[in-house]
Tab-separated table of N, CA and C in Angstrom:
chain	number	residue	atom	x	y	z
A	29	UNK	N	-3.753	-13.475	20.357
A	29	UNK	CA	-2.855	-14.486	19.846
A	29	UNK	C	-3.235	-15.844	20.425
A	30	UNK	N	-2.989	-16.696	19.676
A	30	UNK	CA	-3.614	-18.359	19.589
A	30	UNK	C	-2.230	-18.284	20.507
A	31	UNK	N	-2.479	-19.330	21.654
A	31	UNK	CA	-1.092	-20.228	22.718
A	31	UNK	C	-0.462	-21.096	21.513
A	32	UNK	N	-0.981	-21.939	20.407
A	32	UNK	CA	-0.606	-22.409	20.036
A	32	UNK	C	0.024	-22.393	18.348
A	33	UNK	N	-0.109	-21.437	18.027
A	33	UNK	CA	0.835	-20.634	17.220
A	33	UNK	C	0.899	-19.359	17.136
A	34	UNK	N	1.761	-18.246	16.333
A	34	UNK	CA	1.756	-17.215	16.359
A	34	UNK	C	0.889	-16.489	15.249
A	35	UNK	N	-0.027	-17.424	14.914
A	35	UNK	CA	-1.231	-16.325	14.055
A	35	UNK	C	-2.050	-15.852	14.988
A	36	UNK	N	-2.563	-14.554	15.140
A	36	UNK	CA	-3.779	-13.985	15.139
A	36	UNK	C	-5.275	-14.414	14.975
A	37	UNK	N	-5.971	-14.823	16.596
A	37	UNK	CA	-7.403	-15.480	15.532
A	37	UNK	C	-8.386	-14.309	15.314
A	38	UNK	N	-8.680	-14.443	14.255
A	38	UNK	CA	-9.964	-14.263	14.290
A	38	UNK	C	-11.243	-14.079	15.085
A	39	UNK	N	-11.812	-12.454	15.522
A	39	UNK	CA	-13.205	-12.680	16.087
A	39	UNK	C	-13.847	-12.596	15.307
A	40	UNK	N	-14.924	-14.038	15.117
A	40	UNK	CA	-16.242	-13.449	14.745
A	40	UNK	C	-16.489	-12.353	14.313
A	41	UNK	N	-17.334	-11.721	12.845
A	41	UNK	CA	-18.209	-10.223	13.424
A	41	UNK	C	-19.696	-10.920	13.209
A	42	UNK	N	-20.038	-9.045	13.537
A	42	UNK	CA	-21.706	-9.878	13.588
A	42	UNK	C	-22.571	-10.204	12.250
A	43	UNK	N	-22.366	-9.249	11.261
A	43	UNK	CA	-23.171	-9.228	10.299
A	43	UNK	C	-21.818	-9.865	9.379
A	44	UNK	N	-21.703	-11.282	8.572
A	44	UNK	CA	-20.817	-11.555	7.756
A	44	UNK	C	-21.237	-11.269	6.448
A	45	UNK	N	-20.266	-9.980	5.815
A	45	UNK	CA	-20.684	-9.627	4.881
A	45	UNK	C	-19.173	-8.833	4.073
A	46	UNK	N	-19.013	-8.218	3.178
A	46	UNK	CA	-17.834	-7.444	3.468
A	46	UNK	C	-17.846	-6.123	3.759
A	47	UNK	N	-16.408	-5.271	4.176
A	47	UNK	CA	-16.250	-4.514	5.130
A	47	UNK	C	-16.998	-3.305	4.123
A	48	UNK	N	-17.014	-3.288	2.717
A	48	UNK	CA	-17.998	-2.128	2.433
A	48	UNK	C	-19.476	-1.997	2.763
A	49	UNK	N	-19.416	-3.620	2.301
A	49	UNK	CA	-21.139	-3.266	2.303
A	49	UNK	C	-21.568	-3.347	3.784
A	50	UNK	N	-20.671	-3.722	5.197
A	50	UNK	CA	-20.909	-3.251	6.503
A	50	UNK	C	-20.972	-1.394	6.078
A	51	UNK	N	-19.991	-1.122	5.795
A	51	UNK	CA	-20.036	1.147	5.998
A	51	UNK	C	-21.021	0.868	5.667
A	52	UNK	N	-21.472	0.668	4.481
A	52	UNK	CA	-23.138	1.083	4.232
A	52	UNK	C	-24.127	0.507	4.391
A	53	UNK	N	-23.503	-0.480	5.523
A	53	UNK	CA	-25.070	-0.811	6.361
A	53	UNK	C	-25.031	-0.125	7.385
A	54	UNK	N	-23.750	0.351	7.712
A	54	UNK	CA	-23.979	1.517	8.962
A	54	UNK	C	-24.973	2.833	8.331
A	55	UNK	N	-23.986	3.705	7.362
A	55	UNK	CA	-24.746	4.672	6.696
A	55	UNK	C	-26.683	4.545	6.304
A	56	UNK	N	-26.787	3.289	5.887
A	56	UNK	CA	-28.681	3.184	5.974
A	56	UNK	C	-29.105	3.307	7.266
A	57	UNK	N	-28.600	2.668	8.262
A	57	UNK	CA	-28.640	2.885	9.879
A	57	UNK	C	-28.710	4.251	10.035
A	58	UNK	N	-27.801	5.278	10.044
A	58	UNK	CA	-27.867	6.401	10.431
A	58	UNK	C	-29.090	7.361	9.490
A	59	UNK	N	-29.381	6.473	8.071
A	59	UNK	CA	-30.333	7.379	7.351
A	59	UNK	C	-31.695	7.517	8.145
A	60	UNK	N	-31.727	5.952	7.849
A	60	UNK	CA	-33.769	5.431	8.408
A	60	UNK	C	-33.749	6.137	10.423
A	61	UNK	N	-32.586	5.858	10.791
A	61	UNK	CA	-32.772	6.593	12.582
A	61	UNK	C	-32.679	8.029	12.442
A	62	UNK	N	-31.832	8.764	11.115
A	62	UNK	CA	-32.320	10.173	11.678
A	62	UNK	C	-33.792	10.847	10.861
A	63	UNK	N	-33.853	10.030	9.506
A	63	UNK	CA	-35.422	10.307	9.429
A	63	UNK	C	-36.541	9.713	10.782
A	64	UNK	N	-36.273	8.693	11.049
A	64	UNK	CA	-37.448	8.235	11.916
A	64	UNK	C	-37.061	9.343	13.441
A	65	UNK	N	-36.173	10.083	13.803
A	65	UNK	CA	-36.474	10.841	14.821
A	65	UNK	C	-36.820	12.272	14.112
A	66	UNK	N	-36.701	12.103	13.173
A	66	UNK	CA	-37.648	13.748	12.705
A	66	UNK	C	-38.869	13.541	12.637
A	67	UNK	N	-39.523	12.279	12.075
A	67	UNK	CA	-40.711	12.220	12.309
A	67	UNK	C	-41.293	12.133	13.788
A	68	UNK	N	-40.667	11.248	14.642
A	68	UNK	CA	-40.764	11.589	15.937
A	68	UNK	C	-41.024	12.701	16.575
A	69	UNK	N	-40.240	13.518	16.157
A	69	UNK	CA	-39.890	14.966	16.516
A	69	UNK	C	-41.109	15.936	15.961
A	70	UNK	N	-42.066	15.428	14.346
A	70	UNK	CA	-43.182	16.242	14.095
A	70	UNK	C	-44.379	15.548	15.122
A	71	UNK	N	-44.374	14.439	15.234
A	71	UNK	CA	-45.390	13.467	15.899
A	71	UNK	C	-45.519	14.811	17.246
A	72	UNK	N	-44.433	15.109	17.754
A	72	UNK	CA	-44.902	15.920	19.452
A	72	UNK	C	-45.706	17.194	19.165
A	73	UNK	N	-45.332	17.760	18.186
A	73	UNK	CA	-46.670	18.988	17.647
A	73	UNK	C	-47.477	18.279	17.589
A	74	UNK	N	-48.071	17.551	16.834
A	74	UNK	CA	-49.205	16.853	16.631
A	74	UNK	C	-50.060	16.522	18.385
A	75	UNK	N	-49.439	15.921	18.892
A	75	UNK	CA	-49.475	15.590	20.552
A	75	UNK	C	-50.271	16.338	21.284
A	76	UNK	N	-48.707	17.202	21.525
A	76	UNK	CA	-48.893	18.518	23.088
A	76	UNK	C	-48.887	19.732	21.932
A	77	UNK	N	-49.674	20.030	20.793
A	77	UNK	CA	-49.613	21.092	20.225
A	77	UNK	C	-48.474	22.234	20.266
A	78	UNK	N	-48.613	23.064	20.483
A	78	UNK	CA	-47.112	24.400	20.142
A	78	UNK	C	-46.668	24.134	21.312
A	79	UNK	N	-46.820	23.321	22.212
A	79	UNK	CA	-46.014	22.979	23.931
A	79	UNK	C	-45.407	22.018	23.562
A	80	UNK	N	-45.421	21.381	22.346
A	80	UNK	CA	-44.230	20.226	21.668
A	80	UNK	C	-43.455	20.756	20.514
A	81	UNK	N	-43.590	21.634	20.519
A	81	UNK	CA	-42.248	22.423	19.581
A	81	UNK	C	-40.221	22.490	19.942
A	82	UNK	N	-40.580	22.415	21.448
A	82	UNK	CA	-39.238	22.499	21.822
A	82	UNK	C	-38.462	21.094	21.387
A	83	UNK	N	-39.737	20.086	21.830
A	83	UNK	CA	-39.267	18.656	21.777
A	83	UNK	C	-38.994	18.451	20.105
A	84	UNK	N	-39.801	19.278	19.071
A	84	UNK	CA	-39.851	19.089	17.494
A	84	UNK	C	-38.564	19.144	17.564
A	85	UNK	N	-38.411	20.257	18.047
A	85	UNK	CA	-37.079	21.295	17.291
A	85	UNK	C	-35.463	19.922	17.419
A	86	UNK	N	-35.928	19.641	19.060
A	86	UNK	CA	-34.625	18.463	19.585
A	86	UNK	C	-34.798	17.512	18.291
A	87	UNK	N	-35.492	16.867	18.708
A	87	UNK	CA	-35.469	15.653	17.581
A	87	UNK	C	-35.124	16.232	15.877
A	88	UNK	N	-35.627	17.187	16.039
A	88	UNK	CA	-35.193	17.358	14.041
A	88	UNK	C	-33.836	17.733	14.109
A	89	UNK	N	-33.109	18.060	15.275
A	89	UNK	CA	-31.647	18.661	15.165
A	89	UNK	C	-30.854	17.097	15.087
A	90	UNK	N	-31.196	16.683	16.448
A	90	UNK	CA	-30.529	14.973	16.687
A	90	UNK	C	-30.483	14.065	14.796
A	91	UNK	N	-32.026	14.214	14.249
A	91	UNK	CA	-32.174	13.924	13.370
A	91	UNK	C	-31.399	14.264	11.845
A	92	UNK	N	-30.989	15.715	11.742
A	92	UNK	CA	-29.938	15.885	10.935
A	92	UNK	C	-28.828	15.795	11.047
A	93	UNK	N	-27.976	15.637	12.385
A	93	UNK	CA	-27.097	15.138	12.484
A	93	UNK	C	-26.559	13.474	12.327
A	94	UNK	N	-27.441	12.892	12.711
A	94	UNK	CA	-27.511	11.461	12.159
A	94	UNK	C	-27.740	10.956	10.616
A	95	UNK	N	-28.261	12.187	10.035
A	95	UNK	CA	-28.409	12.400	8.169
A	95	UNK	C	-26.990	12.373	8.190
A	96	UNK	N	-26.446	13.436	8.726
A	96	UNK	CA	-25.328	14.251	7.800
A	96	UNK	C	-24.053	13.267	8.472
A	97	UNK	N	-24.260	12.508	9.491
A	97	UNK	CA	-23.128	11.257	9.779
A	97	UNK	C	-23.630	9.966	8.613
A	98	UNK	N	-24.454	9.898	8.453
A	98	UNK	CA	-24.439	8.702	7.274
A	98	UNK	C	-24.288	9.492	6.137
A	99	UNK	N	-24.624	10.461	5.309
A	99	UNK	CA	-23.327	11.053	4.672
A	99	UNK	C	-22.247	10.912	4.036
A	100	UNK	N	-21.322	11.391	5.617
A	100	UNK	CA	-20.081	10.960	5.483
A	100	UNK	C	-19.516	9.339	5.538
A	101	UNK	N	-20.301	8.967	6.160
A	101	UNK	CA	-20.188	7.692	5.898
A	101	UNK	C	-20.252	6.937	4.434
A	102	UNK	N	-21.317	7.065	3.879
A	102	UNK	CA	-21.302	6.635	2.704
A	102	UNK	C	-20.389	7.372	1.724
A	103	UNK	N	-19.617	8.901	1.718
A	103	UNK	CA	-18.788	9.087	1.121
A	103	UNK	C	-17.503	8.512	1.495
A	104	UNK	N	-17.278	8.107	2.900
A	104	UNK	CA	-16.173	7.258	3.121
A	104	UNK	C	-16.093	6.292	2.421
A	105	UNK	N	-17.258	5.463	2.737
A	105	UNK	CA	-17.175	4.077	1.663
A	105	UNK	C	-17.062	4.096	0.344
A	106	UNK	N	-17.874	5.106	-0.187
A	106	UNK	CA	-16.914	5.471	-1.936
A	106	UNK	C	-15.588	5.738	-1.906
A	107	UNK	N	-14.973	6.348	-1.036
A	107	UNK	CA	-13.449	7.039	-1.173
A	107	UNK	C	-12.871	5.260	-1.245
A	108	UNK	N	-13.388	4.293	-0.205
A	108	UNK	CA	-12.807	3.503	-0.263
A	108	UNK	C	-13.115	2.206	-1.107
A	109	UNK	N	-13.893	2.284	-1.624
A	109	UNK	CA	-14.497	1.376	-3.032
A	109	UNK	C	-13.867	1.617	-4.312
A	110	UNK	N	-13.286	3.028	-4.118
A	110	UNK	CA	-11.899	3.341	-5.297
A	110	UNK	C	-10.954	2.712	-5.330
A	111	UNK	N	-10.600	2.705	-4.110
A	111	UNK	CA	-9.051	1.963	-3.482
A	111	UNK	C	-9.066	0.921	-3.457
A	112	UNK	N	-10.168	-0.066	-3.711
A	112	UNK	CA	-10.236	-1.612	-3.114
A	112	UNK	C	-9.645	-2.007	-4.380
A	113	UNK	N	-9.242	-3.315	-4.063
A	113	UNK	CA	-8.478	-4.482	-5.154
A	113	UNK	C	-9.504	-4.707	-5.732
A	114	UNK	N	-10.292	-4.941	-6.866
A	114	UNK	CA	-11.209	-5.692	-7.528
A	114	UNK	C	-10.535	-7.516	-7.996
A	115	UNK	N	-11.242	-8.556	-7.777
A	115	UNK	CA	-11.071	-9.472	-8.035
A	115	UNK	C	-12.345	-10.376	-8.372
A	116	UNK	N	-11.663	-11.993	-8.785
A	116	UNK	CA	-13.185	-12.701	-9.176
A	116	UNK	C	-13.093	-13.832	-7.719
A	117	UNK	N	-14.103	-13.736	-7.236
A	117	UNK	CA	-14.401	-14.935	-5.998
A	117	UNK	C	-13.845	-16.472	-6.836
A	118	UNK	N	-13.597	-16.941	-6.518
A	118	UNK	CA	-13.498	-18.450	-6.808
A	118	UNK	C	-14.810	-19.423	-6.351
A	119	UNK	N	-15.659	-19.022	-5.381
A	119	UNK	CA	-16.678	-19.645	-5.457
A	119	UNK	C	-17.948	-19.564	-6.559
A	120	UNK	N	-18.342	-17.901	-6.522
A	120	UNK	CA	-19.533	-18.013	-7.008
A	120	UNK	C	-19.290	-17.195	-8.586
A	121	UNK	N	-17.813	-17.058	-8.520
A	121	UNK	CA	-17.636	-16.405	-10.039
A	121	UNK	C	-17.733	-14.901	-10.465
A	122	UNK	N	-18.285	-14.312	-9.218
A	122	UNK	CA	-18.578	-12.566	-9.313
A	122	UNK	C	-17.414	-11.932	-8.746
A	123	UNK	N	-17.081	-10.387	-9.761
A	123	UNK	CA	-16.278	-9.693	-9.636
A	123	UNK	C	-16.537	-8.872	-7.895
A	124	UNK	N	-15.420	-9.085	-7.207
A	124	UNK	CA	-16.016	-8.571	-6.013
A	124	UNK	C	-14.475	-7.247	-5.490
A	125	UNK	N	-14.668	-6.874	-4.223
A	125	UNK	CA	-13.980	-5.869	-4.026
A	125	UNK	C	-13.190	-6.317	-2.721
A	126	UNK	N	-12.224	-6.388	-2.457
A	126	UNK	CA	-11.706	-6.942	-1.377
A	126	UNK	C	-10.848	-5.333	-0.742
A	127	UNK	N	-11.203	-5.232	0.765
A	127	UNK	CA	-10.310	-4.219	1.455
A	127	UNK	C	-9.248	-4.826	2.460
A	128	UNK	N	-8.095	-4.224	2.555
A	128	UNK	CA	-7.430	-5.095	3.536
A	128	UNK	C	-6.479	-6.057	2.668
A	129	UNK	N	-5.960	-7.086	3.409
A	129	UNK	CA	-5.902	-8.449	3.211
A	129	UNK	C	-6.360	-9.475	3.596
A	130	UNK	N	-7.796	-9.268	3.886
A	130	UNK	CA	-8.663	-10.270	4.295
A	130	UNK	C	-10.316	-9.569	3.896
A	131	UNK	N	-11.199	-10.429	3.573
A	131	UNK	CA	-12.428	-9.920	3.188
A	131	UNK	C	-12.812	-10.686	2.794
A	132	UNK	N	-14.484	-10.078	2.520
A	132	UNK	CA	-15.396	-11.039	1.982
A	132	UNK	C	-15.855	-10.972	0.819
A	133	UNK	N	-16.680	-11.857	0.193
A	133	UNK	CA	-16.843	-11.787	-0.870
A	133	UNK	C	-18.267	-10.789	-0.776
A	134	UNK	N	-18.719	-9.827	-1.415
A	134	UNK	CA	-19.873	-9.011	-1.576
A	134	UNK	C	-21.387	-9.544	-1.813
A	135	UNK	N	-20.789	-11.050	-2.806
A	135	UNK	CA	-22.076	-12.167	-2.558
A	135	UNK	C	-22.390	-12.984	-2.306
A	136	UNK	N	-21.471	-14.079	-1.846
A	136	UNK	CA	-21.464	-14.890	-1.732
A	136	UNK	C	-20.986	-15.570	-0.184
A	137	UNK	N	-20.122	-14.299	0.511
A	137	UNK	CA	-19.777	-13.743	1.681
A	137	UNK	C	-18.488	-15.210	1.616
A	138	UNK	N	-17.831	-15.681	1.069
A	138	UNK	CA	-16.684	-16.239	1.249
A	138	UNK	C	-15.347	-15.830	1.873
A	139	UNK	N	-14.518	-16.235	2.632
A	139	UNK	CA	-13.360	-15.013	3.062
A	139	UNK	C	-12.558	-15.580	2.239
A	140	UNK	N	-12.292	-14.033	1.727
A	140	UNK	CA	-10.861	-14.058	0.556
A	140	UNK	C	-9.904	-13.604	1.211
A	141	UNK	N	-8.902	-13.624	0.619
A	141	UNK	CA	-6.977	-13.140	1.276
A	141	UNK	C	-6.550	-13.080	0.387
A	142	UNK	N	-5.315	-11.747	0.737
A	142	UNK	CA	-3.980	-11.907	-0.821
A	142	UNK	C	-2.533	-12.273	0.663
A	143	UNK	N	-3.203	-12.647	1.543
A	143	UNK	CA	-2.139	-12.747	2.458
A	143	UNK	C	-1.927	-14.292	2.146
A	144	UNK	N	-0.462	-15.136	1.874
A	144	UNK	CA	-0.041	-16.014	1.249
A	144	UNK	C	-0.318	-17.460	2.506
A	145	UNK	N	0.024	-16.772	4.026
A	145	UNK	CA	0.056	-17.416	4.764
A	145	UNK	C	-0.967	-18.069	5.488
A	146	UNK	N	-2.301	-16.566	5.104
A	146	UNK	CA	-3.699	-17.301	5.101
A	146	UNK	C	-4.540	-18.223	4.555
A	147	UNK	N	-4.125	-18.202	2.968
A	147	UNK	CA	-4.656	-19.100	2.144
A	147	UNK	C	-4.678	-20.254	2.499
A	148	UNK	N	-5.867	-21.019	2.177
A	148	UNK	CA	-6.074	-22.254	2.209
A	148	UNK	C	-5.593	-23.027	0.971
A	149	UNK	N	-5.407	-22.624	-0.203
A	149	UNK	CA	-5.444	-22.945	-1.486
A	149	UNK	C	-4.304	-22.204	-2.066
A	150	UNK	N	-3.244	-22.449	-3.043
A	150	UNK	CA	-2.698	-21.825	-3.955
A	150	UNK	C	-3.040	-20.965	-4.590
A	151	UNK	N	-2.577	-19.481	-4.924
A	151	UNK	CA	-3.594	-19.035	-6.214
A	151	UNK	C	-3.298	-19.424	-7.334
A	152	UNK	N	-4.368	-19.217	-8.520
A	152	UNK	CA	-4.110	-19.668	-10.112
A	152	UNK	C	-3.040	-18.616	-10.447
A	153	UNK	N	-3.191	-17.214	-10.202
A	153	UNK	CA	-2.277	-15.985	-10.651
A	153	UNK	C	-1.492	-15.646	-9.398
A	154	UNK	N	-0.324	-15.312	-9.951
A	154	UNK	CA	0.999	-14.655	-9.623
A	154	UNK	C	0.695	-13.274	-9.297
A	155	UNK	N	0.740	-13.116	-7.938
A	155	UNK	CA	-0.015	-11.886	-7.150
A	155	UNK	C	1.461	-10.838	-6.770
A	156	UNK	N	1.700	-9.711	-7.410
A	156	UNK	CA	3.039	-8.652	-7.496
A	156	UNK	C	2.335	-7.367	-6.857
A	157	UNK	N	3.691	-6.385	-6.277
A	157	UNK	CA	2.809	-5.422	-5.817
A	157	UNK	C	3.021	-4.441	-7.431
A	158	UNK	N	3.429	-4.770	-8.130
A	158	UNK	CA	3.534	-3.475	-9.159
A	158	UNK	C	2.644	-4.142	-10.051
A	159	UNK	N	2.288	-5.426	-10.576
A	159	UNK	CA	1.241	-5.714	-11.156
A	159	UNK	C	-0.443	-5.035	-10.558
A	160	UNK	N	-0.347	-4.051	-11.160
A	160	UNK	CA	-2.394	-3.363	-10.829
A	160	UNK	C	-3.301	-4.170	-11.639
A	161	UNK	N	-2.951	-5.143	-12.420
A	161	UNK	CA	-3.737	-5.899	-13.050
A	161	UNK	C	-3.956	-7.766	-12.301
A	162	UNK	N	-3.473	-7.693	-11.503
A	162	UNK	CA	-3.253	-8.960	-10.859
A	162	UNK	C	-4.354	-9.903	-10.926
A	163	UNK	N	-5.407	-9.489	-10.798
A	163	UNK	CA	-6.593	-10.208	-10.698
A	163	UNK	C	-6.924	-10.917	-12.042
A	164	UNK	N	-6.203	-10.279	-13.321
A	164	UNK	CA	-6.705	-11.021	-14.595
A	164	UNK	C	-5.436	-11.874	-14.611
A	165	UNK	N	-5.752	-13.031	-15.673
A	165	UNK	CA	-5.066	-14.186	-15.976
A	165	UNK	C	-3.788	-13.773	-16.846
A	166	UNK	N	-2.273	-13.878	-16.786
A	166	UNK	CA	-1.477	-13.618	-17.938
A	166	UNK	C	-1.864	-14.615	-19.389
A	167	UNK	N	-1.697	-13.439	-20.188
A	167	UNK	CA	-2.196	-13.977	-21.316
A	167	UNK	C	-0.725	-14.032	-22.139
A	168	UNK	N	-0.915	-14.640	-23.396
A	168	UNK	CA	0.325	-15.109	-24.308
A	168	UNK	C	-0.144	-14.283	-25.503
A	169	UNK	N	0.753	-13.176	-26.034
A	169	UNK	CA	0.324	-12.675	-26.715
A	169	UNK	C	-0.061	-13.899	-28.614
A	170	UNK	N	1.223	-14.948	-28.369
A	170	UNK	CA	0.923	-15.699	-29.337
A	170	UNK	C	-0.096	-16.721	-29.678
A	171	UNK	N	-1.167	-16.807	-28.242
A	171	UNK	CA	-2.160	-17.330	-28.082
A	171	UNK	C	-3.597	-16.389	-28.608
A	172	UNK	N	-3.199	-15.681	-28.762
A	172	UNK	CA	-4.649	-14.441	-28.666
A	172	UNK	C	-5.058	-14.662	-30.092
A	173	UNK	N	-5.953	-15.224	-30.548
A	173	UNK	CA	-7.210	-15.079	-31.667
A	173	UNK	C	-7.774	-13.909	-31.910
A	174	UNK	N	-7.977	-13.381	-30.935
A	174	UNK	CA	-9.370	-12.643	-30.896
A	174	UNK	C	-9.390	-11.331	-31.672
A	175	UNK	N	-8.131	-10.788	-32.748
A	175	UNK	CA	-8.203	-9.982	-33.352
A	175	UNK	C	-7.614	-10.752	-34.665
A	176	UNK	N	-8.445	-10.113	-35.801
A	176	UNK	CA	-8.198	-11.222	-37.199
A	176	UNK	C	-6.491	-10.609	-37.457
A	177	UNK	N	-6.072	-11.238	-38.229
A	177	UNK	CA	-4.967	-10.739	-38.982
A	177	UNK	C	-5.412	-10.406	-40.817
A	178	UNK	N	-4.924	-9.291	-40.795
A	178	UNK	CA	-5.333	-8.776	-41.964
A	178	UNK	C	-4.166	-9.043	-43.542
A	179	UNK	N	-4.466	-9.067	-44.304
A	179	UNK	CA	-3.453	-9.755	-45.467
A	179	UNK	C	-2.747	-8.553	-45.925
């Protein structure tokens, strides 16, 4: 907590990006480190011949377990790429995925909010929790062209 008001600051993170596409920069992390210790792990046969088998065997175990944690990881991040709000950035115009009430934009890495008190800006749309469509613009049905009327 800030001494000088009662918001919450903000730390820094390291990689600014949003919180999905962090899971699955963890999950590539755990892919490329548990392939690269299996190869590790064939490299010691190669070495100390059948006197590096014990060491194979370690590393290819360490190595599928670090598979099978990025994995789950990346099925986490789908479970939660279902759940996310979809919206349009206001900067760069792309449909992006916001988790939380705070996030980033996926391309443009802008921080978005549906928290009212964070905003810097007004929104254009009227943000409800029973509206699931929130992110599109209300339309007027007596405005709509876009289907002919037939005689």
């Amino acid at each position: 907590m800030n001494h000088l008001s009662n918001k919450p600051v903000q730390q820094p993170r390291l990689f600014k990006s949003s919180k999905i596409n962090e899971f699955r920069l963890w999950g590539l992390v755990l892919t490329m480190g548990g392939m690269g210790l299996m190869v590790l792990g064939t490299a010691g046969i190669l070495m100390w011949g059948l006197a590096g088998r014990p060491f194979a065997a370690i590393f290819m175990i360490i190595g599928m377990i670090a598979l099978l944690g990025s994995v789950a990881i990346y099925f986490w991040a789908g479970m939660l790429s279902t759940s996310a709000i979809m919206l349009q950035c206001p900067e760069c115009g792309k449909q992006t995925k916001i988790l939380g009430k705070t996030d980033r934009c996926m391309f443009c890495r802008t921080i978005l909010t549906l928290d009212p008190d964070q905003a810097t800006e007004h929104p254009l749309y009227e943000v409800t929790d029973s509206d699931h469509n929130s992110h599109l613009p209300a339309s007027n049905p007596a405005q709509n062209t876009s289907v002919p009327k037939s005689n």
